[in-house]
Amino acid sequence: MTKAIRIHATGGPEVLAWESVPVGDPGPGEARVRHTAIGLNFIDTYHRTGAYKLQLPSGIGLEAAGVVEAVGAGVADLKQGDRVAYCGGPVGAYSEARVMPADRLVPLPEGIAERDAAAMMLKGLTVQYLFRQTKRLAAGDTILFHAAAGGVGLVACQWAKALGVTMIGTVGSDDKAAVARSLGCAHTIVYTREDFVERVRALTGGKGVAVVYDGVGKDTFPGSLDCLAPRGLWVLFGASSGAPPALDMGMLAARGSLYATRPTLFTYAAARADLLAMAREMFDLMLAGKLKAEVNQTFPLAEAAAAHRALEGRGTTGATLLLP
Ligand SMILES: NC(=O)c1ccc[n+]([C@@H]2O[C@H](COP(=O)([O-])OP(=O)(O)OC[C@H]3O[C@@H](n4cnc5c(N)ncnc54)[C@H](OP(=O)(O)O)[C@@H]3O)[C@@H](O)[C@H]2O)c1
């Protein structure tokens, strides 16, 4: 038996229950991992509330790092004692130990701490595909990134700086603005009191930006579209304030032949070769000192509900870890 957070019904943080569960031995193609750190992500709150459907009862959580305890038949490239991390399903990362499909586990290079990997796998690989694949950003590009002091946001600040990209970041407070700027965000806008469309227009000499990365959704719509230069790209990758209304394609025409996409990490990292290549690029930046895991909050795993309250209450910056 092991301990895990499980949900039997959707709802507020109180539905997160700390329970004893059987962990079992890995079957063919699987590995059992003992977690040393678990990453908290906004998507976990969508699963908890039912905004994204899970078959209940269910485990929860999509990101963790730890040590392989045992491997099942046919697993050739992992062995007991290997340090690994993962991002993505099946859900169930909020546990002391679990069985995972071995092809989802990424071996950690020497020099990458498990806690840093647990903080970076989901958020960092998200920035990898947003900045390097959804659109391949180049030095000199100017972008707008919402919630720049959040988990994904603080990785984005650093990655933009490493690429020579000018990032304009929106944030909920002056304290968050200072954190984002200290990590490479060129300009910050406190969108809880400033009109971010006007500020972006002023900062870009009226031109607008090439790409808007929007993980906030409802509250930043349709302002995000108004920040784009003609033929710019709106990347809606999350909805921490709720889902925006269905997109009327005419809005893209009226604002200058815009593009829109609604990507997910799980599509970009579906093939193992892609997952490993994306992780390699991120680890290389970390080992070069250009990207640092910003773990600004930790909670005991058993107190995951408190972590959810902090994240949904806009009380966190950077990454939050749950520690078994
Ligand atoms: N599609 C993908 O592949 C993918 C992958 C990873 C994450 N995501 C998405 O990326 C976004 C960021 O994820 P994260 O885990 O790093 O979370 P996070 O940014 O650390 O937390 C969410 C942030 O959203 C902002 N926010 C604005 N309005 C809010 C509201 N009404 N309630 C709560 N927060 C609000 C807050 O920052 P301020 O106070 O500064 O406004 C808050 O800190 C989420 O939408 C998530 O779903 C998508």
CSV table of N, CA, C and O in Angstrom, one decimal, residues 88-180:
chain,number,residue,atom,x,y,z
A,88,GLY,N,2.4,14.5,-17.9
A,88,GLY,CA,1.3,13.9,-18.7
A,88,GLY,C,0.7,12.7,-18.1
A,88,GLY,O,1.2,12.2,-17.0
A,89,GLY,N,-0.3,12.1,-18.7
A,89,GLY,CA,-1.1,11.1,-18.2
A,89,GLY,C,-0.4,9.7,-18.2
A,89,GLY,O,0.7,9.6,-18.7
A,90,PRO,N,-1.1,8.7,-17.6
A,90,PRO,CA,-2.4,8.8,-16.9
A,90,PRO,C,-2.3,9.6,-15.6
A,90,PRO,O,-1.2,9.7,-15.0
A,91,VAL,N,-3.4,10.3,-15.2
A,91,VAL,CA,-3.4,11.1,-14.0
A,91,VAL,C,-3.0,10.2,-12.8
A,91,VAL,O,-3.2,9.0,-12.9
A,92,GLY,N,-2.5,10.8,-11.8
A,92,GLY,CA,-2.2,10.0,-10.6
A,92,GLY,C,-0.8,10.4,-10.0
A,92,GLY,O,-0.3,9.7,-9.2
A,93,ALA,N,-0.3,11.6,-10.4
A,93,ALA,CA,1.1,12.0,-9.9
A,93,ALA,C,1.0,12.3,-8.4
A,93,ALA,O,2.1,12.3,-7.7
A,94,TYR,N,-0.2,12.7,-7.8
A,94,TYR,CA,-0.2,13.0,-6.4
A,94,TYR,C,-0.2,11.7,-5.6
A,94,TYR,O,-1.2,11.3,-4.9
A,95,SER,N,0.9,11.1,-5.5
A,95,SER,CA,1.0,9.8,-4.8
A,95,SER,C,2.5,9.6,-4.4
A,95,SER,O,3.4,10.2,-5.0
A,96,GLU,N,2.7,8.8,-3.4
A,96,GLU,CA,4.0,8.5,-2.9
A,96,GLU,C,4.8,7.7,-3.9
A,96,GLU,O,6.0,7.8,-4.2
A,97,ALA,N,4.1,6.7,-4.5
A,97,ALA,CA,4.6,5.8,-5.5
A,97,ALA,C,3.5,5.4,-6.5
A,97,ALA,O,2.3,5.4,-6.1
A,98,ARG,N,3.9,5.1,-7.7
A,98,ARG,CA,2.9,4.6,-8.7
A,98,ARG,C,3.5,3.9,-9.8
A,98,ARG,O,4.7,3.9,-10.0
A,99,VAL,N,2.7,3.2,-10.6
A,99,VAL,CA,3.1,2.5,-11.8
A,99,VAL,C,2.8,3.4,-13.0
A,99,VAL,O,1.7,4.0,-13.1
A,100,MET,N,3.8,3.6,-13.9
A,100,MET,CA,3.6,4.5,-15.1
A,100,MET,C,4.0,3.7,-16.3
A,100,MET,O,4.9,2.8,-16.3
A,101,PRO,N,3.4,4.0,-17.5
A,101,PRO,CA,4.0,3.5,-18.8
A,101,PRO,C,5.5,4.0,-18.9
A,101,PRO,O,5.7,5.2,-18.8
A,102,ALA,N,6.4,3.0,-19.1
A,102,ALA,CA,7.8,3.3,-19.1
A,102,ALA,C,8.1,4.3,-20.2
A,102,ALA,O,9.1,5.1,-20.0
A,103,ASP,N,7.4,4.3,-21.3
A,103,ASP,CA,7.8,5.2,-22.4
A,103,ASP,C,7.4,6.7,-22.2
A,103,ASP,O,7.7,7.5,-23.0
A,104,ARG,N,6.8,7.0,-21.0
A,104,ARG,CA,6.5,8.3,-20.7
A,104,ARG,C,7.6,8.9,-19.7
A,104,ARG,O,7.6,10.1,-19.4
A,105,LEU,N,8.5,8.0,-19.2
A,105,LEU,CA,9.5,8.5,-18.3
A,105,LEU,C,10.7,9.0,-18.9
A,105,LEU,O,11.3,8.3,-19.9
A,106,VAL,N,11.2,10.1,-18.5
A,106,VAL,CA,12.4,10.7,-19.1
A,106,VAL,C,13.6,10.6,-18.1
A,106,VAL,O,13.5,11.1,-16.9
A,107,PRO,N,14.7,9.9,-18.4
A,107,PRO,CA,15.8,9.8,-17.5
A,107,PRO,C,16.4,11.2,-17.3
A,107,PRO,O,16.5,12.0,-18.2
A,108,LEU,N,16.8,11.4,-16.0
A,108,LEU,CA,17.4,12.8,-15.7
A,108,LEU,C,18.9,12.7,-15.9
A,108,LEU,O,19.5,11.9,-15.3
A,109,PRO,N,19.4,13.7,-16.6
A,109,PRO,CA,20.8,13.8,-16.7
A,109,PRO,C,21.5,14.2,-15.4
A,109,PRO,O,20.8,14.8,-14.5
A,110,GLU,N,22.7,13.8,-15.2
A,110,GLU,CA,23.5,14.2,-14.0
A,110,GLU,C,23.4,15.8,-14.0
A,110,GLU,O,23.5,16.4,-15.0
A,111,GLY,N,23.3,16.3,-12.8
A,111,GLY,CA,23.2,17.8,-12.7
A,111,GLY,C,21.8,18.3,-12.7
A,111,GLY,O,21.7,19.5,-12.4
A,112,ILE,N,20.8,17.5,-13.0
A,112,ILE,CA,19.4,18.0,-12.9
A,112,ILE,C,18.8,17.3,-11.6
A,112,ILE,O,18.6,16.1,-11.6
A,113,ALA,N,18.5,18.2,-10.6
A,113,ALA,CA,17.9,17.6,-9.4
A,113,ALA,C,16.5,17.2,-9.6
A,113,ALA,O,15.8,17.8,-10.4
A,114,GLU,N,16.1,16.2,-8.8
A,114,GLU,CA,14.7,15.7,-9.0
A,114,GLU,C,13.7,16.8,-8.7
A,114,GLU,O,12.7,16.9,-9.4
A,115,ARG,N,13.9,17.6,-7.7
A,115,ARG,CA,12.9,18.7,-7.4
A,115,ARG,C,12.8,19.6,-8.6
A,115,ARG,O,11.7,20.1,-8.9
A,116,ASP,N,14.0,20.0,-9.1
A,116,ASP,CA,13.9,20.9,-10.3
A,116,ASP,C,13.2,20.3,-11.5
A,116,ASP,O,12.4,21.0,-12.2
A,117,ALA,N,13.4,19.0,-11.7
A,117,ALA,CA,12.7,18.3,-12.8
A,117,ALA,C,11.2,18.3,-12.5
A,117,ALA,O,10.4,18.5,-13.5
A,118,ALA,N,10.8,18.0,-11.3
A,118,ALA,CA,9.4,18.0,-11.0
A,118,ALA,C,8.7,19.3,-11.2
A,118,ALA,O,7.6,19.4,-11.5
A,119,ALA,N,9.5,20.4,-11.0
A,119,ALA,CA,9.0,21.7,-11.2
A,119,ALA,C,9.0,22.1,-12.7
A,119,ALA,O,8.2,23.0,-13.1
A,120,MET,N,9.8,21.5,-13.5
A,120,MET,CA,10.0,22.0,-14.9
A,120,MET,C,9.4,21.1,-16.0
A,120,MET,O,9.2,21.6,-17.1
A,121,MET,N,9.2,19.9,-15.7
A,121,MET,CA,8.8,19.0,-16.8
A,121,MET,C,7.6,19.5,-17.6
A,121,MET,O,7.6,19.7,-18.8
A,122,LEU,N,6.5,19.7,-16.9
A,122,LEU,CA,5.3,20.1,-17.6
A,122,LEU,C,5.3,21.6,-18.0
A,122,LEU,O,5.0,22.0,-19.2
A,123,LYS,N,5.8,22.5,-17.1
A,123,LYS,CA,5.8,23.9,-17.4
A,123,LYS,C,6.9,24.2,-18.4
A,123,LYS,O,6.7,25.0,-19.4
A,124,GLY,N,8.1,23.6,-18.3
A,124,GLY,CA,9.2,23.9,-19.2
A,124,GLY,C,8.9,23.4,-20.6
A,124,GLY,O,9.2,24.0,-21.6
A,125,LEU,N,8.4,22.1,-20.7
A,125,LEU,CA,8.2,21.6,-22.0
A,125,LEU,C,7.0,22.3,-22.7
A,125,LEU,O,7.0,22.4,-23.9
A,126,THR,N,6.1,22.9,-21.9
A,126,THR,CA,5.1,23.7,-22.5
A,126,THR,C,5.7,24.9,-23.2
A,126,THR,O,5.4,25.3,-24.3
A,127,VAL,N,6.6,25.6,-22.5
A,127,VAL,CA,7.3,26.8,-23.1
A,127,VAL,C,8.1,26.3,-24.3
A,127,VAL,O,8.2,27.0,-25.3
A,128,GLN,N,8.7,25.1,-24.2
A,128,GLN,CA,9.5,24.6,-25.3
A,128,GLN,C,8.6,24.6,-26.6
A,128,GLN,O,9.0,25.2,-27.6
A,129,TYR,N,7.4,24.0,-26.5
A,129,TYR,CA,6.6,23.9,-27.7
A,129,TYR,C,6.0,25.2,-28.1
A,129,TYR,O,5.9,25.5,-29.3
A,130,LEU,N,5.7,26.0,-27.1
A,130,LEU,CA,5.1,27.4,-27.4
A,130,LEU,C,6.1,28.3,-28.1
A,130,LEU,O,5.7,28.9,-29.1
A,131,PHE,N,7.3,28.3,-27.7
A,131,PHE,CA,8.3,29.2,-28.2
A,131,PHE,C,9.1,28.6,-29.4
A,131,PHE,O,9.7,29.4,-30.2
A,132,ARG,N,9.2,27.3,-29.5
A,132,ARG,CA,10.1,26.7,-30.5
A,132,ARG,C,9.3,25.9,-31.6
A,132,ARG,O,9.9,25.5,-32.6
A,133,GLN,N,8.0,25.6,-31.3
A,133,GLN,CA,7.3,24.8,-32.3
A,133,GLN,C,6.0,25.4,-32.7
A,133,GLN,O,5.8,25.6,-34.0
A,134,THR,N,5.1,25.8,-31.8
A,134,THR,CA,3.8,26.5,-32.3
A,134,THR,C,4.2,27.6,-33.1
A,134,THR,O,3.5,27.9,-34.2
A,135,LYS,N,5.2,28.4,-32.7
A,135,LYS,CA,5.8,29.5,-33.5
A,135,LYS,C,7.3,29.4,-33.2
A,135,LYS,O,7.6,29.3,-32.0
A,136,ARG,N,8.1,29.4,-34.1
A,136,ARG,CA,9.6,29.4,-33.8
A,136,ARG,C,10.0,30.8,-33.6
A,136,ARG,O,10.2,31.5,-34.6
A,137,LEU,N,10.1,31.3,-32.4
A,137,LEU,CA,10.5,32.6,-32.1
A,137,LEU,C,11.9,32.9,-32.5
A,137,LEU,O,12.8,32.0,-32.4
A,138,ALA,N,12.2,34.1,-32.9
A,138,ALA,CA,13.6,34.5,-33.2
A,138,ALA,C,14.0,35.8,-32.5
A,138,ALA,O,13.1,36.6,-32.0
A,139,ALA,N,15.3,36.0,-32.3
A,139,ALA,CA,15.8,37.2,-31.6
A,139,ALA,C,15.2,38.4,-32.3
A,139,ALA,O,15.1,38.5,-33.5
A,140,GLY,N,14.7,39.4,-31.5
A,140,GLY,CA,14.1,40.6,-32.0
A,140,GLY,C,12.6,40.5,-32.1
A,140,GLY,O,11.9,41.6,-32.2
A,141,ASP,N,12.0,39.3,-32.0
A,141,ASP,CA,10.5,39.2,-31.9
A,141,ASP,C,10.0,39.9,-30.6
A,141,ASP,O,10.7,39.8,-29.6
A,142,THR,N,8.8,40.4,-30.7
A,142,THR,CA,8.1,40.9,-29.4
A,142,THR,C,6.8,40.2,-29.2
A,142,THR,O,6.0,40.0,-30.2
A,143,ILE,N,6.7,39.7,-28.0
A,143,ILE,CA,5.5,38.8,-27.7
A,143,ILE,C,4.8,39.4,-26.4
A,143,ILE,O,5.4,40.1,-25.6
A,144,LEU,N,3.5,39.0,-26.3
A,144,LEU,CA,2.8,39.3,-25.1
A,144,LEU,C,2.5,37.9,-24.4
A,144,LEU,O,2.0,37.0,-25.1
A,145,PHE,N,2.8,37.8,-23.1
A,145,PHE,CA,2.6,36.6,-22.4
A,145,PHE,C,1.8,36.9,-21.1
A,145,PHE,O,2.2,37.7,-20.3
A,146,HIS,N,0.6,36.3,-21.0
A,146,HIS,CA,-0.3,36.6,-19.8
A,146,HIS,C,0.1,35.7,-18.7
A,146,HIS,O,0.6,34.6,-18.8
A,147,ALA,N,-0.1,36.3,-17.4
A,147,ALA,CA,0.3,35.6,-16.2
A,147,ALA,C,1.8,35.3,-16.2
A,147,ALA,O,2.2,34.1,-16.0
A,148,ALA,N,2.6,36.3,-16.4
A,148,ALA,CA,4.0,36.1,-16.6
A,148,ALA,C,4.8,35.7,-15.4
A,148,ALA,O,5.9,35.2,-15.4
A,149,ALA,N,4.2,35.8,-14.2
A,149,ALA,CA,4.8,35.4,-12.9
A,149,ALA,C,4.4,34.1,-12.5
A,149,ALA,O,4.8,33.6,-11.4
A,150,GLY,N,3.5,33.4,-13.3
A,150,GLY,CA,3.0,32.0,-12.9
A,150,GLY,C,4.1,30.9,-13.1
A,150,GLY,O,5.2,31.2,-13.4
A,151,GLY,N,3.6,29.7,-13.0
A,151,GLY,CA,4.5,28.6,-13.2
A,151,GLY,C,5.1,28.5,-14.6
A,151,GLY,O,6.3,28.5,-14.8
A,152,VAL,N,4.2,28.5,-15.6
A,152,VAL,CA,4.7,28.5,-17.0
A,152,VAL,C,5.3,29.9,-17.3
A,152,VAL,O,6.3,30.0,-18.0
A,153,GLY,N,4.7,30.9,-16.7
A,153,GLY,CA,5.2,32.3,-17.0
A,153,GLY,C,6.6,32.6,-16.6
A,153,GLY,O,7.3,33.2,-17.4
A,154,LEU,N,7.1,32.1,-15.5
A,154,LEU,CA,8.5,32.4,-15.1
A,154,LEU,C,9.5,31.6,-15.9
A,154,LEU,O,10.6,32.0,-16.1
A,155,VAL,N,9.0,30.5,-16.5
A,155,VAL,CA,9.9,29.7,-17.4
A,155,VAL,C,9.9,30.6,-18.7
A,155,VAL,O,11.0,30.8,-19.3
A,156,ALA,N,8.8,31.1,-19.1
A,156,ALA,CA,8.7,31.9,-20.4
A,156,ALA,C,9.6,33.1,-20.3
A,156,ALA,O,10.3,33.4,-21.2
A,157,CYS,N,9.6,33.8,-19.1
A,157,CYS,CA,10.5,35.0,-19.0
A,157,CYS,C,11.9,34.6,-19.3
A,157,CYS,O,12.6,35.3,-20.0
A,158,GLN,N,12.4,33.5,-18.7
A,158,GLN,CA,13.8,33.2,-18.8
A,158,GLN,C,14.1,32.7,-20.3
A,158,GLN,O,15.2,33.0,-20.8
A,159,TRP,N,13.2,31.9,-20.8
A,159,TRP,CA,13.4,31.3,-22.2
A,159,TRP,C,13.4,32.5,-23.2
A,159,TRP,O,14.2,32.5,-24.1
A,160,ALA,N,12.5,33.4,-23.0
A,160,ALA,CA,12.4,34.6,-24.0
A,160,ALA,C,13.8,35.3,-23.9
A,160,ALA,O,14.3,35.7,-25.0
A,161,LYS,N,14.3,35.5,-22.7
A,161,LYS,CA,15.5,36.3,-22.6
A,161,LYS,C,16.7,35.5,-23.3
A,161,LYS,O,17.5,36.0,-24.0
A,162,ALA,N,16.7,34.2,-23.1
A,162,ALA,CA,17.7,33.3,-23.7
A,162,ALA,C,17.7,33.4,-25.2
A,162,ALA,O,18.7,33.3,-25.9
A,163,LEU,N,16.5,33.6,-25.8
A,163,LEU,CA,16.3,33.7,-27.2
A,163,LEU,C,16.5,35.1,-27.8
A,163,LEU,O,16.5,35.2,-29.0
A,164,GLY,N,16.6,36.1,-26.9
A,164,GLY,CA,16.7,37.4,-27.4
A,164,GLY,C,15.3,38.0,-27.8
A,164,GLY,O,15.2,38.9,-28.6
A,165,VAL,N,14.3,37.4,-27.3
A,165,VAL,CA,12.9,37.8,-27.6
A,165,VAL,C,12.5,38.9,-26.5
A,165,VAL,O,12.7,38.7,-25.3
A,166,THR,N,11.8,39.9,-27.0
A,166,THR,CA,11.3,40.9,-26.0
A,166,THR,C,9.9,40.5,-25.5
A,166,THR,O,9.0,40.4,-26.3
A,167,MET,N,9.8,40.2,-24.3
A,167,MET,CA,8.6,39.7,-23.7
A,167,MET,C,7.9,40.8,-22.9
A,167,MET,O,8.5,41.4,-22.0
A,168,ILE,N,6.6,41.0,-23.3
A,168,ILE,CA,5.8,41.9,-22.5
A,168,ILE,C,4.9,40.9,-21.6
A,168,ILE,O,4.3,40.1,-22.2
A,169,GLY,N,4.9,41.1,-20.3
A,169,GLY,CA,4.2,40.2,-19.5
A,169,GLY,C,3.1,40.9,-18.7
A,169,GLY,O,3.3,41.9,-18.1
A,170,THR,N,1.9,40.2,-18.6
A,170,THR,CA,0.9,40.8,-17.7
A,170,THR,C,1.0,40.0,-16.4
A,170,THR,O,1.3,38.8,-16.4
A,171,VAL,N,0.7,40.7,-15.3
A,171,VAL,CA,0.7,40.1,-13.9
A,171,VAL,C,-0.3,40.8,-13.1
A,171,VAL,O,-0.8,41.9,-13.4
A,172,GLY,N,-0.7,40.1,-12.0
A,172,GLY,CA,-1.8,40.6,-11.1
A,172,GLY,C,-1.4,41.6,-10.0
A,172,GLY,O,-2.2,42.1,-9.4
A,173,SER,N,-0.1,41.8,-9.8
A,173,SER,CA,0.3,42.7,-8.8
A,173,SER,C,1.7,43.3,-9.0
A,173,SER,O,2.5,42.7,-9.9
A,174,ASP,N,2.1,44.3,-8.3
A,174,ASP,CA,3.4,44.9,-8.5
A,174,ASP,C,4.5,43.9,-8.0
A,174,ASP,O,5.6,43.9,-8.6
A,175,ASP,N,4.3,43.2,-7.0
A,175,ASP,CA,5.3,42.2,-6.5
A,175,ASP,C,5.5,41.2,-7.6
A,175,ASP,O,6.7,40.8,-7.9
A,176,LYS,N,4.5,40.7,-8.3
A,176,LYS,CA,4.6,39.7,-9.3
A,176,LYS,C,5.4,40.4,-10.5
A,176,LYS,O,6.2,39.7,-11.2
A,177,ALA,N,5.1,41.7,-10.8
A,177,ALA,CA,5.8,42.4,-11.9
A,177,ALA,C,7.3,42.3,-11.6
A,177,ALA,O,8.1,42.1,-12.5
A,178,ALA,N,7.7,42.6,-10.4
A,178,ALA,CA,9.2,42.6,-10.0
A,178,ALA,C,9.8,41.3,-10.2
A,178,ALA,O,10.9,41.2,-10.7
A,179,VAL,N,9.1,40.2,-9.8
A,179,VAL,CA,9.6,38.8,-10.0
A,179,VAL,C,9.8,38.6,-11.5
A,179,VAL,O,10.8,38.1,-11.9
A,180,ALA,N,8.8,38.9,-12.3
A,180,ALA,CA,8.9,38.6,-13.8
A,180,ALA,C,10.0,39.4,-14.4
A,180,ALA,O,10.8,38.8,-15.2
